[in-house]
């Protein structure tokens, strides 16, 4: 079975999720190599791409992984939600020591996914995260190499949100327009 990361109660609005309440995982500071851990999480293999929009369940604000936040990502040994890097870099959520050692042992490089080895773990794990109706893992490729993905950094996202807020016209949009003169 795959190790599970970031499946918190609040993200699915139901208690009893594999990783419990997110507020119990929030730390005042992160790991010394938190940026490398976040980059590793961002580089994972996307298994299921979900089209949705979400928000930070702690602050209520949008974040860089708001779109497709519950998409599922893996490295072949661990499974996490696509928005987990946001919670790690913003709220310093606690990651299991076994995962941290695993990533450090790989020198923060995403491994290739050997489908024959991965398929049984995928099929066993998906029902545990609420995906009971997923079909068994099938792939036409024997080895999936990590694909480079362009991820917006937290700093870039925050700067864009600030610029967007500054560029919005102030005023009441529900106010009727003045009639035009002929």
mmCIF file of C-alpha atoms in Angstrom:
data_model
loop_
_atom_site.group_PDB
_atom_site.id
_atom_site.type_symbol
_atom_site.label_atom_id
_atom_site.label_comp_id
_atom_site.label_asym_id
_atom_site.label_seq_id
_atom_site.Cartn_x
_atom_site.Cartn_y
_atom_site.Cartn_z
ATOM 1 C CA UNK A 1 0.000 0.000 0.000
ATOM 2 C CA UNK A 2 1.128 3.570 -0.689
ATOM 3 C CA UNK A 3 1.904 5.894 2.204
ATOM 4 C CA UNK A 4 -0.705 8.663 2.509
ATOM 5 C CA UNK A 5 0.082 12.360 2.866
ATOM 6 C CA UNK A 6 -2.263 15.327 3.228
ATOM 7 C CA UNK A 7 -5.604 13.538 3.401
ATOM 8 C CA UNK A 8 -6.973 15.690 6.227
ATOM 9 C CA UNK A 9 -10.502 15.724 7.640
ATOM 10 C CA UNK A 10 -11.208 19.323 6.613
ATOM 11 C CA UNK A 11 -10.293 18.792 2.967
ATOM 12 C CA UNK A 12 -13.156 16.359 2.420
ATOM 13 C CA UNK A 13 -15.528 17.824 5.035
ATOM 14 C CA UNK A 14 -15.763 14.551 6.885
ATOM 15 C CA UNK A 15 -13.938 13.196 9.912
ATOM 16 C CA UNK A 16 -11.876 10.035 9.959
ATOM 17 C CA UNK A 17 -9.623 10.779 6.992
ATOM 18 C CA UNK A 18 -6.249 8.989 6.988
ATOM 19 C CA UNK A 19 -4.215 11.961 8.279
ATOM 20 C CA UNK A 20 -6.735 13.365 10.808
ATOM 21 C CA UNK A 21 -7.388 17.089 11.408
ATOM 22 C CA UNK A 22 -5.061 19.476 9.579
ATOM 23 C CA UNK A 23 -4.839 21.838 12.553
ATOM 24 C CA UNK A 24 -3.079 19.068 14.504
ATOM 25 C CA UNK A 25 -0.387 18.939 11.800
ATOM 26 C CA UNK A 26 0.343 22.707 11.627
ATOM 27 C CA UNK A 27 3.777 23.638 12.993
ATOM 28 C CA UNK A 28 5.255 27.073 13.812
ATOM 29 C CA UNK A 29 8.278 26.398 11.566
ATOM 30 C CA UNK A 30 9.043 23.870 8.871
ATOM 31 C CA UNK A 31 11.894 21.494 8.211
ATOM 32 C CA UNK A 32 15.260 23.123 7.366
ATOM 33 C CA UNK A 33 14.957 21.686 3.840
ATOM 34 C CA UNK A 34 11.262 22.579 3.469
ATOM 35 C CA UNK A 35 11.757 24.285 0.090
ATOM 36 C CA UNK A 36 13.341 21.091 -1.304
ATOM 37 C CA UNK A 37 10.520 18.976 0.123
ATOM 38 C CA UNK A 38 7.940 21.295 -1.465
ATOM 39 C CA UNK A 39 9.751 21.107 -4.832
ATOM 40 C CA UNK A 40 9.718 17.302 -4.580
ATOM 41 C CA UNK A 41 5.969 17.274 -3.824
ATOM 42 C CA UNK A 42 5.371 19.636 -6.767
ATOM 43 C CA UNK A 43 7.292 17.307 -9.111
ATOM 44 C CA UNK A 44 5.199 14.185 -8.428
ATOM 45 C CA UNK A 45 3.461 12.064 -11.048
ATOM 46 C CA UNK A 46 -0.175 13.211 -11.463
ATOM 47 C CA UNK A 47 -2.410 10.135 -11.286
ATOM 48 C CA UNK A 48 -5.870 11.653 -11.330
ATOM 49 C CA UNK A 49 -6.393 15.222 -12.484
ATOM 50 C CA UNK A 50 -9.501 16.709 -10.887
ATOM 51 C CA UNK A 51 -11.107 19.835 -12.331
ATOM 52 C CA UNK A 52 -12.220 21.873 -9.362
ATOM 53 C CA UNK A 53 -11.425 24.988 -7.428
ATOM 54 C CA UNK A 54 -10.634 24.989 -3.740
ATOM 55 C CA UNK A 55 -9.321 27.231 -1.029
ATOM 56 C CA UNK A 56 -7.034 27.054 1.971
ATOM 57 C CA UNK A 57 -9.125 25.344 4.677
ATOM 58 C CA UNK A 58 -7.267 27.242 7.407
ATOM 59 C CA UNK A 59 -7.350 30.809 6.030
ATOM 60 C CA UNK A 60 -10.149 30.554 3.455
ATOM 61 C CA UNK A 61 -8.017 32.212 0.771
ATOM 62 C CA UNK A 62 -7.073 31.054 -2.704
ATOM 63 C CA UNK A 63 -3.618 29.560 -3.157
ATOM 64 C CA UNK A 64 -1.357 28.420 -5.976
ATOM 65 C CA UNK A 65 -2.882 24.927 -5.982
ATOM 66 C CA UNK A 66 -6.511 26.044 -5.729
ATOM 67 C CA UNK A 67 -7.269 24.749 -9.218
ATOM 68 C CA UNK A 68 -7.331 20.974 -9.163
ATOM 69 C CA UNK A 69 -6.463 20.905 -5.466
ATOM 70 C CA UNK A 70 -7.664 17.351 -4.826
ATOM 71 C CA UNK A 71 -5.884 15.862 -7.838
ATOM 72 C CA UNK A 72 -3.815 12.871 -6.759
ATOM 73 C CA UNK A 73 -0.026 12.801 -7.074
ATOM 74 C CA UNK A 74 2.539 10.091 -6.305
ATOM 75 C CA UNK A 75 6.200 9.178 -6.355
ATOM 76 C CA UNK A 76 5.415 5.456 -6.472
ATOM 77 C CA UNK A 77 5.754 4.953 -2.716
ATOM 78 C CA UNK A 78 3.586 7.790 -1.346
ATOM 79 C CA UNK A 79 0.285 9.340 -2.454
ATOM 80 C CA UNK A 80 -0.747 12.950 -1.776
ATOM 81 C CA UNK A 81 -3.190 15.620 -2.857
ATOM 82 C CA UNK A 82 -1.925 18.244 -5.262
ATOM 83 C CA UNK A 83 -2.494 21.001 -2.689
ATOM 84 C CA UNK A 84 -0.217 19.427 -0.060
ATOM 85 C CA UNK A 85 2.807 21.547 -1.104
ATOM 86 C CA UNK A 86 0.767 24.675 -0.280
ATOM 87 C CA UNK A 87 0.072 23.475 3.252
ATOM 88 C CA UNK A 88 3.708 22.458 3.753
ATOM 89 C CA UNK A 89 5.151 25.801 2.597
ATOM 90 C CA UNK A 90 2.469 28.020 4.146
ATOM 91 C CA UNK A 91 1.460 26.258 7.363
ATOM 92 C CA UNK A 92 4.485 23.955 7.770
ATOM 93 C CA UNK A 93 2.286 20.883 8.180
ATOM 94 C CA UNK A 94 4.116 17.967 9.678
ATOM 95 C CA UNK A 95 5.260 15.313 7.222
ATOM 96 C CA UNK A 96 5.941 11.749 8.382
ATOM 97 C CA UNK A 97 9.601 11.135 9.203
ATOM 98 C CA UNK A 98 9.558 8.066 6.921
ATOM 99 C CA UNK A 99 8.536 10.281 3.984
ATOM 100 C CA UNK A 100 11.192 12.900 4.772
ATOM 101 C CA UNK A 101 13.896 10.202 4.970
ATOM 102 C CA UNK A 102 12.598 8.686 1.711
ATOM 103 C CA UNK A 103 12.853 12.035 -0.120
ATOM 104 C CA UNK A 104 16.264 12.874 1.334
ATOM 105 C CA UNK A 105 17.466 9.399 0.319
ATOM 106 C CA UNK A 106 16.438 10.214 -3.265
ATOM 107 C CA UNK A 107 18.323 13.521 -2.987
ATOM 108 C CA UNK A 108 14.987 15.327 -3.668
ATOM 109 C CA UNK A 109 14.748 13.867 -7.211
ATOM 110 C CA UNK A 110 11.421 12.391 -8.320
ATOM 111 C CA UNK A 111 11.962 8.754 -9.350
ATOM 112 C CA UNK A 112 10.545 7.098 -12.445
ATOM 113 C CA UNK A 113 7.345 5.146 -11.865
ATOM 114 C CA UNK A 114 7.610 1.451 -12.776
ATOM 115 C CA UNK A 115 4.011 0.639 -13.619
ATOM 116 C CA UNK A 116 4.154 -3.116 -12.938
ATOM 117 C CA UNK A 117 5.393 -2.454 -9.398
ATOM 118 C CA UNK A 118 3.091 0.514 -8.831
ATOM 119 C CA UNK A 119 -0.236 -0.936 -10.065
ATOM 120 C CA UNK A 120 -0.968 -3.273 -7.100
ATOM 121 C CA UNK A 121 -0.240 -0.467 -4.602
ATOM 122 C CA UNK A 122 -2.487 1.944 -6.505
ATOM 123 C CA UNK A 123 -5.368 -0.547 -6.635
ATOM 124 C CA UNK A 124 -5.057 -1.258 -2.910
ATOM 125 C CA UNK A 125 -4.766 2.398 -1.817
ATOM 126 C CA UNK A 126 -7.419 4.210 -3.858
ATOM 127 C CA UNK A 127 -10.433 2.995 -1.828
ATOM 128 C CA UNK A 128 -8.759 4.247 1.366
ATOM 129 C CA UNK A 129 -8.779 7.831 0.085
ATOM 130 C CA UNK A 130 -12.390 7.759 -1.069
ATOM 131 C CA UNK A 131 -11.872 6.679 -4.669
ATOM 132 C CA UNK A 132 -13.741 3.374 -4.451
ATOM 133 C CA UNK A 133 -14.985 3.512 -8.034
ATOM 134 C CA UNK A 134 -11.603 3.926 -9.733
ATOM 135 C CA UNK A 135 -10.701 1.356 -12.302
ATOM 136 C CA UNK A 136 -7.588 -0.782 -11.773
ATOM 137 C CA UNK A 137 -4.336 0.845 -12.834
ATOM 138 C CA UNK A 138 -3.532 0.302 -16.477
ATOM 139 C CA UNK A 139 -0.700 1.849 -18.391
ATOM 140 C CA UNK A 140 0.659 1.247 -21.847
ATOM 141 C CA UNK A 141 4.078 2.456 -20.732
ATOM 142 C CA UNK A 142 6.360 0.246 -18.627
ATOM 143 C CA UNK A 143 8.147 3.166 -16.964
ATOM 144 C CA UNK A 144 6.797 6.678 -16.485
ATOM 145 C CA UNK A 145 9.582 9.224 -16.305
ATOM 146 C CA UNK A 146 8.886 12.373 -14.308
ATOM 147 C CA UNK A 147 7.657 15.111 -16.606
ATOM 148 C CA UNK A 148 8.832 18.635 -15.942
ATOM 149 C CA UNK A 149 5.864 20.760 -14.904
ATOM 150 C CA UNK A 150 5.746 24.494 -14.638
ATOM 151 C CA UNK A 151 4.559 25.286 -11.134
ATOM 152 C CA UNK A 152 3.878 28.812 -10.002
ATOM 153 C CA UNK A 153 5.856 29.509 -6.854
ATOM 154 C CA UNK A 154 4.154 30.808 -3.744
ATOM 155 C CA UNK A 155 5.939 34.160 -4.155
ATOM 156 C CA UNK A 156 4.788 34.450 -7.799
ATOM 157 C CA UNK A 157 1.218 33.552 -6.870
ATOM 158 C CA UNK A 158 1.130 36.012 -3.959
ATOM 159 C CA UNK A 159 2.526 38.797 -6.180
ATOM 160 C CA UNK A 160 -0.090 38.086 -8.868
ATOM 161 C CA UNK A 161 -2.899 38.149 -6.299
ATOM 162 C CA UNK A 162 -1.624 41.466 -4.935
ATOM 163 C CA UNK A 163 -1.415 42.959 -8.447
ATOM 164 C CA UNK A 164 -4.910 41.703 -9.203
ATOM 165 C CA UNK A 165 -6.258 43.353 -6.065
ATOM 166 C CA UNK A 166 -4.524 46.632 -6.982
ATOM 167 C CA UNK A 167 -5.868 46.604 -10.548
ATOM 168 C CA UNK A 168 -9.493 46.119 -9.572
ATOM 169 C CA UNK A 169 -11.547 49.253 -9.917
ATOM 170 C CA UNK A 170 -13.028 50.400 -6.660
ATOM 171 C CA UNK A 171 -16.682 51.200 -6.490
ATOM 172 C CA UNK A 172 -20.075 49.649 -6.529
ATOM 173 C CA UNK A 173 -20.732 47.540 -9.613
ATOM 174 C CA UNK A 174 -24.430 47.257 -8.796
ATOM 175 C CA UNK A 175 -24.952 51.001 -9.116
ATOM 176 C CA UNK A 176 -27.006 51.854 -12.228
ATOM 177 C CA UNK A 177 -25.248 53.736 -15.031
ATOM 178 C CA UNK A 178 -26.155 57.275 -15.882
ATOM 179 C CA UNK A 179 -28.260 57.531 -19.023
ATOM 180 C CA UNK A 180 -26.367 58.591 -22.140
ATOM 181 C CA UNK A 181 -27.227 61.836 -23.838
ATOM 182 C CA UNK A 182 -28.341 61.625 -27.413
#
